[in-house]
Amino acid sequence: MPLTAGIVGLPNVGKSTLFNAITKSQVEAANYPFATIQPNVGVVEVPDHRLDRLSELFHPKKTIYTTFEFTDIAGLVKGASKGEGLGNQFLSNIRLTDAICHVVRCFDDADITHVEGSVDPIRDIEIINLELIMADLQTIENRLGKIERKAMTNKDKDALHEVATLKKLQEAFEAGKPARSVELDEDELAMLKAFSLLTLKPMIYVANMSEEEISDPQANVYYQRVKELADSEHNQVVAVCARIEEELSSLEPEEKKVFLNDLGIAESGLDRVIKAAYNILDLCTFLTAGEDECRAWTFRKGMLAPQCAGVIHTDFEKGFIRAECYKFEDIDALESEQAIKEAGKLRLEGKDYVVQDGDVLHFRFNV
């Protein structure tokens, strides 16, 4: 299942503009026949200069980037956890996401009315966070109502452990703190997985600012406040201009480069959001290269070679023999697999090898 970030935000903060840019930039369905793209889902390619370089060297028939999904989460407004707006309709969508991208308004514009009457990104963040906390509190209290009496009566060890963990979270939620702020061990996190708690998901703040200010976000006072808050929460913040992203989404790659250079911006905001999502979810990329296809594949940091083989096909994992492996940096410098072999840079790795970001792999397997 592809990894997904849910995009949330109050009305008139630029969420819809940013999502329009994402859906315009999304992949061609023909290249990804297994991706069912829903109207509220945008599937975008993850930019990777290493894959571009491999394509230059191998001249493959196809180049396939790895992908990331963004889901537009509608209905998240003040009072949503109590049934305001679209009420709890947003919950089922947001629970399925791996991370949350919270778009906050960091620009002044008299022509665009803010739902709260003024621009204050910290207040907006607190409104959304409170709705997520209240939804999680309801989940925890529902579970406690079912299990607490049984745990106390039967003195069941697992049930008592669950109650203790849920009580710890209940206390945090009642104090207005997210689940991310609670110290939880591996057993507690494993037990909580079934609840899909919203405030346990990693958060990226997307600071939407004006076209004039995007080239120097640090000069924007609103951005500074969001950055300070994000740092205190160990979350990430990415500065974007949703209007520029919408313009970029209709341009060809070369036109995009020229447009960004003219603005004095190194890379698009959408690319930075994708990279931040990768980073916050501990994701990496391994590569496969050949005359037929050069391709990037997503895996979680710490995965072993057979597990990464399984990312390509389950048969590869079942019948794994070994992986032929070299670093991207080596082929970038030496420019051919023959030169890699002659320089002694090609390695044979077994079942215990921990795959690294940027490894170029060829799996040997027997089914």
mmCIF file of C-alpha atoms in Angstrom:
data_model
loop_
_atom_site.group_PDB
_atom_site.id
_atom_site.type_symbol
_atom_site.label_atom_id
_atom_site.label_comp_id
_atom_site.label_asym_id
_atom_site.label_seq_id
_atom_site.Cartn_x
_atom_site.Cartn_y
_atom_site.Cartn_z
ATOM 1 C CA MET A 1 0.000 0.000 0.000
ATOM 2 C CA PRO A 2 1.466 3.420 -0.943
ATOM 3 C CA LEU A 3 2.399 5.804 1.852
ATOM 4 C CA THR A 4 -0.034 8.642 2.379
ATOM 5 C CA ALA A 5 -0.014 12.062 3.988
ATOM 6 C CA GLY A 6 -3.354 13.663 4.845
ATOM 7 C CA ILE A 7 -3.622 17.399 4.095
ATOM 8 C CA VAL A 8 -5.594 19.329 6.692
ATOM 9 C CA GLY A 9 -6.242 23.026 7.277
ATOM 10 C CA LEU A 10 -8.926 25.570 8.101
ATOM 11 C CA PRO A 11 -10.922 27.192 5.253
ATOM 12 C CA ASN A 12 -9.106 29.882 3.192
ATOM 13 C CA VAL A 13 -5.567 28.981 4.245
ATOM 14 C CA GLY A 14 -4.535 27.678 0.779
ATOM 15 C CA LYS A 15 -5.174 23.964 1.336
ATOM 16 C CA SER A 16 -7.365 23.554 -1.766
ATOM 17 C CA THR A 17 -4.917 25.528 -3.934
ATOM 18 C CA LEU A 18 -2.046 23.309 -2.791
ATOM 19 C CA PHE A 19 -4.085 20.147 -3.347
ATOM 20 C CA ASN A 20 -5.045 21.341 -6.858
ATOM 21 C CA ALA A 21 -1.311 21.693 -7.593
ATOM 22 C CA ILE A 22 -0.750 18.150 -6.339
ATOM 23 C CA THR A 23 -3.527 16.624 -8.477
ATOM 24 C CA LYS A 24 -2.304 18.495 -11.570
ATOM 25 C CA SER A 25 1.217 17.147 -10.941
ATOM 26 C CA GLN A 26 0.104 13.592 -10.335
ATOM 27 C CA VAL A 27 1.443 10.563 -12.135
ATOM 28 C CA GLU A 28 0.156 9.194 -15.395
ATOM 29 C CA ALA A 29 -2.132 6.296 -14.474
ATOM 30 C CA ALA A 30 -0.663 4.286 -17.384
ATOM 31 C CA ASN A 31 2.730 4.131 -15.651
ATOM 32 C CA TYR A 32 1.227 2.941 -12.366
ATOM 33 C CA PRO A 33 -1.546 0.477 -13.312
ATOM 34 C CA PHE A 34 -1.979 -0.708 -9.721
ATOM 35 C CA ALA A 35 -2.707 2.775 -8.346
ATOM 36 C CA THR A 36 -6.408 3.520 -8.009
ATOM 37 C CA ILE A 37 -6.547 7.307 -7.853
ATOM 38 C CA GLN A 38 -9.582 8.586 -5.953
ATOM 39 C CA PRO A 39 -10.890 12.157 -6.485
ATOM 40 C CA ASN A 40 -9.575 13.231 -3.046
ATOM 41 C CA VAL A 41 -6.171 11.574 -3.570
ATOM 42 C CA GLY A 42 -3.180 12.961 -5.468
ATOM 43 C CA VAL A 43 -0.359 10.558 -6.353
ATOM 44 C CA VAL A 44 2.920 12.335 -7.129
ATOM 45 C CA GLU A 45 6.376 11.158 -8.142
ATOM 46 C CA VAL A 46 9.172 11.532 -5.603
ATOM 47 C CA PRO A 47 11.937 13.563 -7.294
ATOM 48 C CA ASP A 48 15.330 11.787 -7.219
ATOM 49 C CA HIS A 49 18.450 13.097 -8.956
ATOM 50 C CA ARG A 50 20.065 9.643 -8.550
ATOM 51 C CA LEU A 51 17.408 8.009 -10.729
ATOM 52 C CA ASP A 52 17.842 10.785 -13.313
ATOM 53 C CA ARG A 53 21.577 10.040 -13.392
ATOM 54 C CA LEU A 54 21.045 6.260 -13.745
ATOM 55 C CA SER A 55 18.727 6.947 -16.699
ATOM 56 C CA GLU A 56 21.495 9.006 -18.336
ATOM 57 C CA LEU A 57 23.932 6.092 -17.932
ATOM 58 C CA PHE A 58 21.668 3.125 -18.833
ATOM 59 C CA HIS A 59 19.304 4.729 -21.421
ATOM 60 C CA PRO A 60 16.411 2.487 -20.273
ATOM 61 C CA LYS A 61 13.121 2.007 -22.101
ATOM 62 C CA LYS A 62 11.336 3.206 -18.917
ATOM 63 C CA THR A 63 12.228 5.317 -15.879
ATOM 64 C CA ILE A 64 9.868 4.872 -12.936
ATOM 65 C CA TYR A 65 10.034 7.063 -9.857
ATOM 66 C CA THR A 66 8.677 5.972 -6.518
ATOM 67 C CA THR A 67 5.405 7.651 -5.520
ATOM 68 C CA PHE A 68 3.761 9.311 -2.556
ATOM 69 C CA GLU A 69 0.038 9.881 -1.960
ATOM 70 C CA PHE A 70 -1.610 12.994 -0.584
ATOM 71 C CA THR A 71 -5.203 12.749 0.644
ATOM 72 C CA ASP A 72 -7.338 15.874 0.894
ATOM 73 C CA ILE A 73 -9.033 15.699 4.303
ATOM 74 C CA ALA A 74 -12.249 17.712 4.149
ATOM 75 C CA GLY A 75 -14.430 18.725 7.072
ATOM 76 C CA LEU A 76 -11.773 19.504 9.675
ATOM 77 C CA VAL A 77 -13.013 22.781 11.192
ATOM 78 C CA LYS A 78 -13.447 24.200 14.683
ATOM 79 C CA GLY A 79 -15.936 21.961 16.518
ATOM 80 C CA ALA A 80 -15.570 19.070 14.031
ATOM 81 C CA SER A 81 -15.076 16.544 16.836
ATOM 82 C CA LYS A 82 -18.504 17.636 18.150
ATOM 83 C CA GLY A 83 -20.182 17.334 14.739
ATOM 84 C CA GLU A 84 -19.555 20.836 13.280
ATOM 85 C CA GLY A 85 -18.875 21.180 9.526
ATOM 86 C CA LEU A 86 -18.720 17.690 8.057
ATOM 87 C CA GLY A 87 -18.424 16.406 11.603
ATOM 88 C CA ASN A 88 -16.643 13.111 12.077
ATOM 89 C CA GLN A 89 -16.674 12.276 8.370
ATOM 90 C CA PHE A 90 -13.014 13.359 8.217
ATOM 91 C CA LEU A 91 -11.965 10.768 10.802
ATOM 92 C CA SER A 92 -12.142 7.661 8.629
ATOM 93 C CA ASN A 93 -10.023 9.343 5.921
ATOM 94 C CA ILE A 94 -7.381 10.758 8.233
ATOM 95 C CA ARG A 95 -6.978 7.532 10.244
ATOM 96 C CA LEU A 96 -5.736 5.757 7.100
ATOM 97 C CA THR A 97 -2.873 8.226 6.538
ATOM 98 C CA ASP A 98 0.729 7.740 7.685
ATOM 99 C CA ALA A 99 1.447 11.422 8.375
ATOM 100 C CA ILE A 100 -0.439 14.729 8.556
ATOM 101 C CA CYS A 101 0.426 17.869 6.555
ATOM 102 C CA HIS A 102 -1.197 20.841 8.267
ATOM 103 C CA VAL A 103 -1.457 23.867 5.925
ATOM 104 C CA VAL A 104 -1.371 27.136 7.889
ATOM 105 C CA ARG A 105 -1.858 30.634 6.524
ATOM 106 C CA CYS A 106 1.237 32.824 6.837
ATOM 107 C CA PHE A 107 0.230 35.715 4.564
ATOM 108 C CA ASP A 108 -1.930 38.841 4.827
ATOM 109 C CA ASP A 109 -4.520 39.525 2.124
ATOM 110 C CA ALA A 110 -7.565 41.715 2.737
ATOM 111 C CA ASP A 111 -9.355 40.064 -0.214
ATOM 112 C CA ILE A 112 -9.183 36.570 1.344
ATOM 113 C CA THR A 113 -11.235 36.416 4.527
ATOM 114 C CA HIS A 114 -9.939 34.219 7.324
ATOM 115 C CA VAL A 115 -12.602 32.045 8.956
ATOM 116 C CA GLU A 116 -11.477 33.291 12.406
ATOM 117 C CA GLY A 117 -11.408 36.963 11.326
ATOM 118 C CA SER A 118 -7.621 37.468 11.510
ATOM 119 C CA VAL A 119 -4.341 35.804 10.518
ATOM 120 C CA ASP A 120 -2.795 33.887 13.420
ATOM 121 C CA PRO A 121 -1.100 30.597 12.436
ATOM 122 C CA ILE A 122 -0.508 29.478 16.053
ATOM 123 C CA ARG A 123 -4.204 29.849 16.875
ATOM 124 C CA ASP A 124 -5.071 27.905 13.687
ATOM 125 C CA ILE A 125 -2.662 25.118 14.660
ATOM 126 C CA GLU A 126 -4.177 24.959 18.150
ATOM 127 C CA ILE A 127 -7.731 24.738 16.706
ATOM 128 C CA ILE A 128 -6.853 21.779 14.456
ATOM 129 C CA ASN A 129 -4.711 20.078 17.102
ATOM 130 C CA LEU A 130 -7.530 20.361 19.650
ATOM 131 C CA GLU A 131 -9.979 18.681 17.228
ATOM 132 C CA LEU A 132 -7.521 15.813 16.700
ATOM 133 C CA ILE A 133 -6.927 15.499 20.458
ATOM 134 C CA MET A 134 -10.689 15.468 21.188
ATOM 135 C CA ALA A 135 -11.228 12.758 18.554
ATOM 136 C CA ASP A 136 -8.438 10.662 20.128
ATOM 137 C CA LEU A 137 -9.835 11.234 23.631
ATOM 138 C CA GLN A 138 -13.195 9.879 22.476
ATOM 139 C CA THR A 139 -11.464 6.782 21.025
ATOM 140 C CA ILE A 140 -9.572 6.156 24.284
ATOM 141 C CA GLU A 141 -12.608 6.707 26.527
ATOM 142 C CA ASN A 142 -14.723 4.337 24.395
ATOM 143 C CA ARG A 143 -12.092 1.624 24.814
ATOM 144 C CA LEU A 144 -11.653 2.262 28.546
ATOM 145 C CA GLY A 145 -15.412 1.918 29.023
ATOM 146 C CA LYS A 146 -15.231 -1.594 27.558
ATOM 147 C CA ILE A 147 -12.055 -2.907 29.162
ATOM 148 C CA GLU A 148 -11.480 -1.177 32.524
ATOM 149 C CA ARG A 149 -13.956 -3.157 34.645
ATOM 150 C CA LYS A 150 -12.862 -6.469 33.096
ATOM 151 C CA ALA A 151 -9.199 -5.659 33.804
ATOM 152 C CA MET A 152 -9.863 -4.801 37.460
ATOM 153 C CA THR A 153 -12.106 -7.843 38.018
ATOM 154 C CA ASN A 154 -9.985 -10.518 36.298
ATOM 155 C CA LYS A 155 -6.603 -8.929 37.074
ATOM 156 C CA ASP A 156 -5.613 -9.910 33.525
ATOM 157 C CA LYS A 157 -1.998 -8.791 32.978
ATOM 158 C CA ASP A 158 -2.439 -7.648 29.342
ATOM 159 C CA ALA A 159 -5.713 -5.840 30.075
ATOM 160 C CA LEU A 160 -4.171 -4.049 33.097
ATOM 161 C CA HIS A 161 -1.217 -2.958 30.935
ATOM 162 C CA GLU A 162 -3.615 -1.636 28.280
ATOM 163 C CA VAL A 163 -5.663 0.292 30.856
ATOM 164 C CA ALA A 164 -2.512 1.855 32.349
ATOM 165 C CA THR A 165 -1.339 2.996 28.897
ATOM 166 C CA LEU A 166 -4.754 4.369 27.937
ATOM 167 C CA LYS A 167 -5.019 6.253 31.255
ATOM 168 C CA LYS A 168 -1.611 7.833 30.587
ATOM 169 C CA LEU A 169 -2.886 9.065 27.213
ATOM 170 C CA GLN A 170 -6.241 10.173 28.648
ATOM 171 C CA GLU A 171 -4.394 12.402 31.120
ATOM 172 C CA ALA A 172 -2.346 13.976 28.282
ATOM 173 C CA PHE A 173 -5.415 14.549 26.080
ATOM 174 C CA GLU A 174 -7.339 16.184 28.940
ATOM 175 C CA ALA A 175 -4.357 18.532 29.385
ATOM 176 C CA GLY A 176 -4.528 19.405 25.659
ATOM 177 C CA LYS A 177 -1.382 17.464 24.736
ATOM 178 C CA PRO A 178 -1.083 15.124 21.700
ATOM 179 C CA ALA A 179 -0.134 11.442 21.959
ATOM 180 C CA ARG A 180 3.226 12.304 20.323
ATOM 181 C CA SER A 181 4.210 14.188 23.488
ATOM 182 C CA VAL A 182 3.721 11.120 25.747
ATOM 183 C CA GLU A 183 6.712 8.875 26.451
ATOM 184 C CA LEU A 184 5.739 5.412 25.201
ATOM 185 C CA ASP A 185 7.835 2.246 24.996
ATOM 186 C CA GLU A 186 7.805 -0.236 22.085
ATOM 187 C CA ASP A 187 5.195 -2.520 23.709
ATOM 188 C CA GLU A 188 2.854 0.414 24.353
ATOM 189 C CA LEU A 189 3.254 1.706 20.782
ATOM 190 C CA ALA A 190 2.555 -1.785 19.384
ATOM 191 C CA MET A 191 -0.595 -2.058 21.501
ATOM 192 C CA LEU A 192 -1.812 1.402 20.408
ATOM 193 C CA LYS A 193 -1.357 0.668 16.688
ATOM 194 C CA ALA A 194 -4.873 -0.802 16.474
ATOM 195 C CA PHE A 195 -6.412 2.545 17.546
ATOM 196 C CA SER A 196 -4.832 4.613 14.694
ATOM 197 C CA LEU A 197 -4.555 7.616 17.005
ATOM 198 C CA LEU A 198 -4.470 10.860 15.037
ATOM 199 C CA THR A 199 -2.116 12.705 17.375
ATOM 200 C CA LEU A 200 0.396 9.852 17.269
ATOM 201 C CA LYS A 201 0.936 10.463 13.545
ATOM 202 C CA PRO A 202 3.945 12.609 12.589
ATOM 203 C CA MET A 203 3.036 16.203 11.716
ATOM 204 C CA ILE A 204 4.463 18.519 9.057
ATOM 205 C CA TYR A 205 3.403 22.170 9.168
ATOM 206 C CA VAL A 206 3.104 23.663 5.669
ATOM 207 C CA ALA A 207 3.512 27.441 6.025
ATOM 208 C CA ASN A 208 1.677 28.992 3.058
ATOM 209 C CA MET A 209 3.052 32.441 2.313
ATOM 210 C CA SER A 210 2.877 35.093 -0.398
ATOM 211 C CA GLU A 211 4.799 35.125 -3.695
ATOM 212 C CA GLU A 212 6.823 38.110 -2.473
ATOM 213 C CA GLU A 213 8.003 36.391 0.723
ATOM 214 C CA ILE A 214 8.605 32.780 -0.320
ATOM 215 C CA SER A 215 12.236 33.360 -1.419
ATOM 216 C CA ASP A 216 13.125 34.379 2.175
ATOM 217 C CA PRO A 217 10.771 32.602 4.629
ATOM 218 C CA GLN A 218 12.846 33.619 7.671
ATOM 219 C CA ALA A 219 11.794 37.253 7.086
ATOM 220 C CA ASN A 220 8.122 36.265 7.544
ATOM 221 C CA VAL A 221 7.040 36.765 11.181
ATOM 222 C CA TYR A 222 4.239 34.192 10.908
ATOM 223 C CA TYR A 223 6.708 31.606 9.593
ATOM 224 C CA GLN A 224 9.091 32.314 12.491
ATOM 225 C CA ARG A 225 6.298 31.587 14.993
ATOM 226 C CA VAL A 226 5.323 28.313 13.269
ATOM 227 C CA LYS A 227 9.003 27.257 13.090
ATOM 228 C CA GLU A 228 9.451 27.931 16.825
ATOM 229 C CA LEU A 229 6.372 25.827 17.640
ATOM 230 C CA ALA A 230 7.406 22.998 15.277
ATOM 231 C CA ASP A 231 10.896 22.875 16.820
ATOM 232 C CA SER A 232 9.429 22.649 20.340
ATOM 233 C CA GLU A 233 7.252 19.699 19.219
ATOM 234 C CA HIS A 234 10.068 17.992 17.222
ATOM 235 C CA ASN A 235 7.930 18.417 14.105
ATOM 236 C CA GLN A 236 8.927 19.842 10.714
ATOM 237 C CA VAL A 237 7.842 22.994 8.913
ATOM 238 C CA VAL A 238 8.058 23.622 5.153
ATOM 239 C CA ALA A 239 7.525 27.037 3.554
ATOM 240 C CA VAL A 240 5.475 27.026 0.335
ATOM 241 C CA CYS A 241 3.526 29.439 -1.821
ATOM 242 C CA ALA A 242 0.429 27.481 -2.908
ATOM 243 C CA ARG A 243 -0.240 29.901 -5.788
ATOM 244 C CA ILE A 244 3.256 29.339 -7.200
ATOM 245 C CA GLU A 245 2.859 25.561 -6.767
ATOM 246 C CA GLU A 246 -0.359 25.712 -8.789
ATOM 247 C CA GLU A 247 1.440 27.608 -11.572
ATOM 248 C CA LEU A 248 4.377 25.169 -11.502
ATOM 249 C CA SER A 249 2.044 22.185 -11.817
ATOM 250 C CA SER A 250 1.100 23.173 -15.375
ATOM 251 C CA LEU A 251 4.711 23.645 -16.588
ATOM 252 C CA GLU A 252 7.129 21.238 -18.271
ATOM 253 C CA PRO A 253 10.259 20.231 -16.238
ATOM 254 C CA GLU A 254 12.598 22.645 -18.073
ATOM 255 C CA GLU A 255 10.094 25.516 -17.771
ATOM 256 C CA LYS A 256 9.804 24.739 -14.037
ATOM 257 C CA LYS A 257 13.576 25.125 -13.575
ATOM 258 C CA VAL A 258 13.608 28.507 -15.334
ATOM 259 C CA PHE A 259 10.575 29.712 -13.345
ATOM 260 C CA LEU A 260 12.125 28.686 -9.998
ATOM 261 C CA ASN A 261 15.486 30.264 -10.929
ATOM 262 C CA ASP A 262 13.739 33.545 -11.751
ATOM 263 C CA LEU A 263 12.121 33.466 -8.299
ATOM 264 C CA GLY A 264 15.424 32.634 -6.580
ATOM 265 C CA ILE A 265 14.067 29.285 -5.243
ATOM 266 C CA ALA A 266 16.178 26.105 -5.383
ATOM 267 C CA GLU A 267 13.296 23.579 -5.494
ATOM 268 C CA SER A 268 9.507 23.617 -5.428
ATOM 269 C CA GLY A 269 7.587 23.641 -2.163
ATOM 270 C CA LEU A 270 5.838 20.401 -3.132
ATOM 271 C CA ASP A 271 9.209 18.644 -3.565
ATOM 272 C CA ARG A 272 10.270 19.913 -0.116
ATOM 273 C CA VAL A 273 7.002 18.662 1.435
ATOM 274 C CA ILE A 274 7.574 15.201 -0.128
ATOM 275 C CA LYS A 275 11.155 15.105 1.223
ATOM 276 C CA ALA A 276 9.972 16.195 4.681
ATOM 277 C CA ALA A 277 7.330 13.425 4.654
ATOM 278 C CA TYR A 278 9.999 10.873 3.676
ATOM 279 C CA ASN A 279 12.275 12.078 6.451
ATOM 280 C CA ILE A 280 9.607 12.124 9.164
ATOM 281 C CA LEU A 281 8.425 8.597 8.234
ATOM 282 C CA ASP A 282 11.984 7.138 8.203
ATOM 283 C CA LEU A 283 11.724 6.256 4.518
ATOM 284 C CA CYS A 284 14.617 5.557 2.150
ATOM 285 C CA THR A 285 15.053 4.642 -1.512
ATOM 286 C CA PHE A 286 16.914 1.799 -3.195
ATOM 287 C CA LEU A 287 17.391 1.689 -6.941
ATOM 288 C CA THR A 288 17.343 -0.934 -9.693
ATOM 289 C CA ALA A 289 18.970 -0.268 -13.049
ATOM 290 C CA GLY A 290 19.112 -1.927 -16.459
ATOM 291 C CA GLU A 291 18.408 -1.427 -20.146
ATOM 292 C CA ASP A 292 14.701 -2.220 -19.755
ATOM 293 C CA GLU A 293 13.995 -0.098 -16.706
ATOM 294 C CA CYS A 294 15.573 2.178 -14.116
ATOM 295 C CA ARG A 295 13.413 2.411 -11.028
ATOM 296 C CA ALA A 296 13.286 3.799 -7.488
ATOM 297 C CA TRP A 297 11.702 1.793 -4.654
ATOM 298 C CA THR A 298 10.636 2.968 -1.198
ATOM 299 C CA PHE A 299 11.605 1.065 1.938
ATOM 300 C CA ARG A 300 11.693 1.777 5.665
ATOM 301 C CA LYS A 301 15.036 2.483 7.299
ATOM 302 C CA GLY A 302 16.472 -0.690 8.860
ATOM 303 C CA MET A 303 14.921 -3.192 6.413
ATOM 304 C CA LEU A 304 17.013 -6.228 5.443
ATOM 305 C CA ALA A 305 17.860 -7.269 1.865
ATOM 306 C CA PRO A 306 15.164 -10.019 1.639
ATOM 307 C CA GLN A 307 12.479 -7.568 2.866
ATOM 308 C CA CYS A 308 13.534 -5.042 0.221
ATOM 309 C CA ALA A 309 13.418 -7.808 -2.402
ATOM 310 C CA GLY A 310 9.817 -8.359 -1.253
ATOM 311 C CA VAL A 311 9.029 -4.710 -2.053
ATOM 312 C CA ILE A 312 9.537 -5.645 -5.725
ATOM 313 C CA HIS A 313 7.733 -9.002 -5.538
ATOM 314 C CA THR A 314 6.881 -11.441 -2.740
ATOM 315 C CA ASP A 315 8.542 -14.261 -4.746
ATOM 316 C CA PHE A 316 11.850 -12.351 -4.546
ATOM 317 C CA GLU A 317 11.659 -12.412 -0.747
ATOM 318 C CA LYS A 318 10.578 -16.078 -0.488
ATOM 319 C CA GLY A 319 13.352 -17.325 -2.761
ATOM 320 C CA PHE A 320 16.037 -14.778 -1.818
ATOM 321 C CA ILE A 321 19.601 -16.035 -2.402
ATOM 322 C CA ARG A 322 21.699 -12.865 -2.351
ATOM 323 C CA ALA A 323 21.823 -9.246 -3.496
ATOM 324 C CA GLU A 324 24.418 -7.802 -5.862
ATOM 325 C CA CYS A 325 24.967 -4.306 -4.534
ATOM 326 C CA TYR A 326 26.893 -1.105 -5.186
ATOM 327 C CA LYS A 327 26.571 2.495 -4.061
ATOM 328 C CA PHE A 328 25.027 5.143 -6.300
ATOM 329 C CA GLU A 329 28.059 7.374 -5.672
ATOM 330 C CA ASP A 330 30.305 4.706 -7.240
ATOM 331 C CA ILE A 331 28.367 4.381 -10.495
ATOM 332 C CA ASP A 332 27.982 8.163 -10.614
ATOM 333 C CA ALA A 333 31.786 8.441 -10.570
ATOM 334 C CA LEU A 334 32.724 5.340 -12.614
ATOM 335 C CA GLU A 335 29.789 5.509 -15.089
ATOM 336 C CA SER A 336 29.367 1.771 -15.856
ATOM 337 C CA GLU A 337 28.733 -1.508 -14.062
ATOM 338 C CA GLN A 338 31.810 -2.983 -15.779
ATOM 339 C CA ALA A 339 33.959 -0.239 -14.225
ATOM 340 C CA ILE A 340 32.278 -0.918 -10.852
ATOM 341 C CA LYS A 341 33.324 -4.597 -11.056
ATOM 342 C CA GLU A 342 36.866 -3.768 -12.161
ATOM 343 C CA ALA A 343 37.265 -1.331 -9.258
ATOM 344 C CA GLY A 344 36.075 -3.998 -6.784
ATOM 345 C CA LYS A 345 33.040 -1.913 -5.787
ATOM 346 C CA LEU A 346 30.421 -4.618 -6.491
ATOM 347 C CA ARG A 347 29.452 -6.455 -3.285
ATOM 348 C CA LEU A 348 27.511 -9.667 -2.699
ATOM 349 C CA GLU A 349 25.236 -9.282 0.324
ATOM 350 C CA GLY A 350 23.253 -11.973 2.169
ATOM 351 C CA LYS A 351 20.069 -12.190 4.233
ATOM 352 C CA ASP A 352 21.401 -10.090 7.146
ATOM 353 C CA TYR A 353 22.414 -7.066 5.069
ATOM 354 C CA VAL A 354 20.713 -3.813 6.150
ATOM 355 C CA VAL A 355 19.923 -1.959 2.921
ATOM 356 C CA GLN A 356 21.133 1.650 2.760
ATOM 357 C CA ASP A 357 19.541 4.668 1.103
ATOM 358 C CA GLY A 358 20.903 4.974 -2.454
ATOM 359 C CA ASP A 359 21.968 1.317 -2.822
ATOM 360 C CA VAL A 360 21.677 -0.004 -6.386
ATOM 361 C CA LEU A 361 20.541 -3.624 -6.077
ATOM 362 C CA HIS A 362 20.118 -6.693 -8.249
ATOM 363 C CA PHE A 363 18.424 -9.587 -6.448
ATOM 364 C CA ARG A 364 19.215 -13.248 -7.073
ATOM 365 C CA PHE A 365 16.381 -15.545 -6.110
ATOM 366 C CA ASN A 366 15.084 -19.072 -6.658
ATOM 367 C CA VAL A 367 11.386 -19.991 -6.586
#
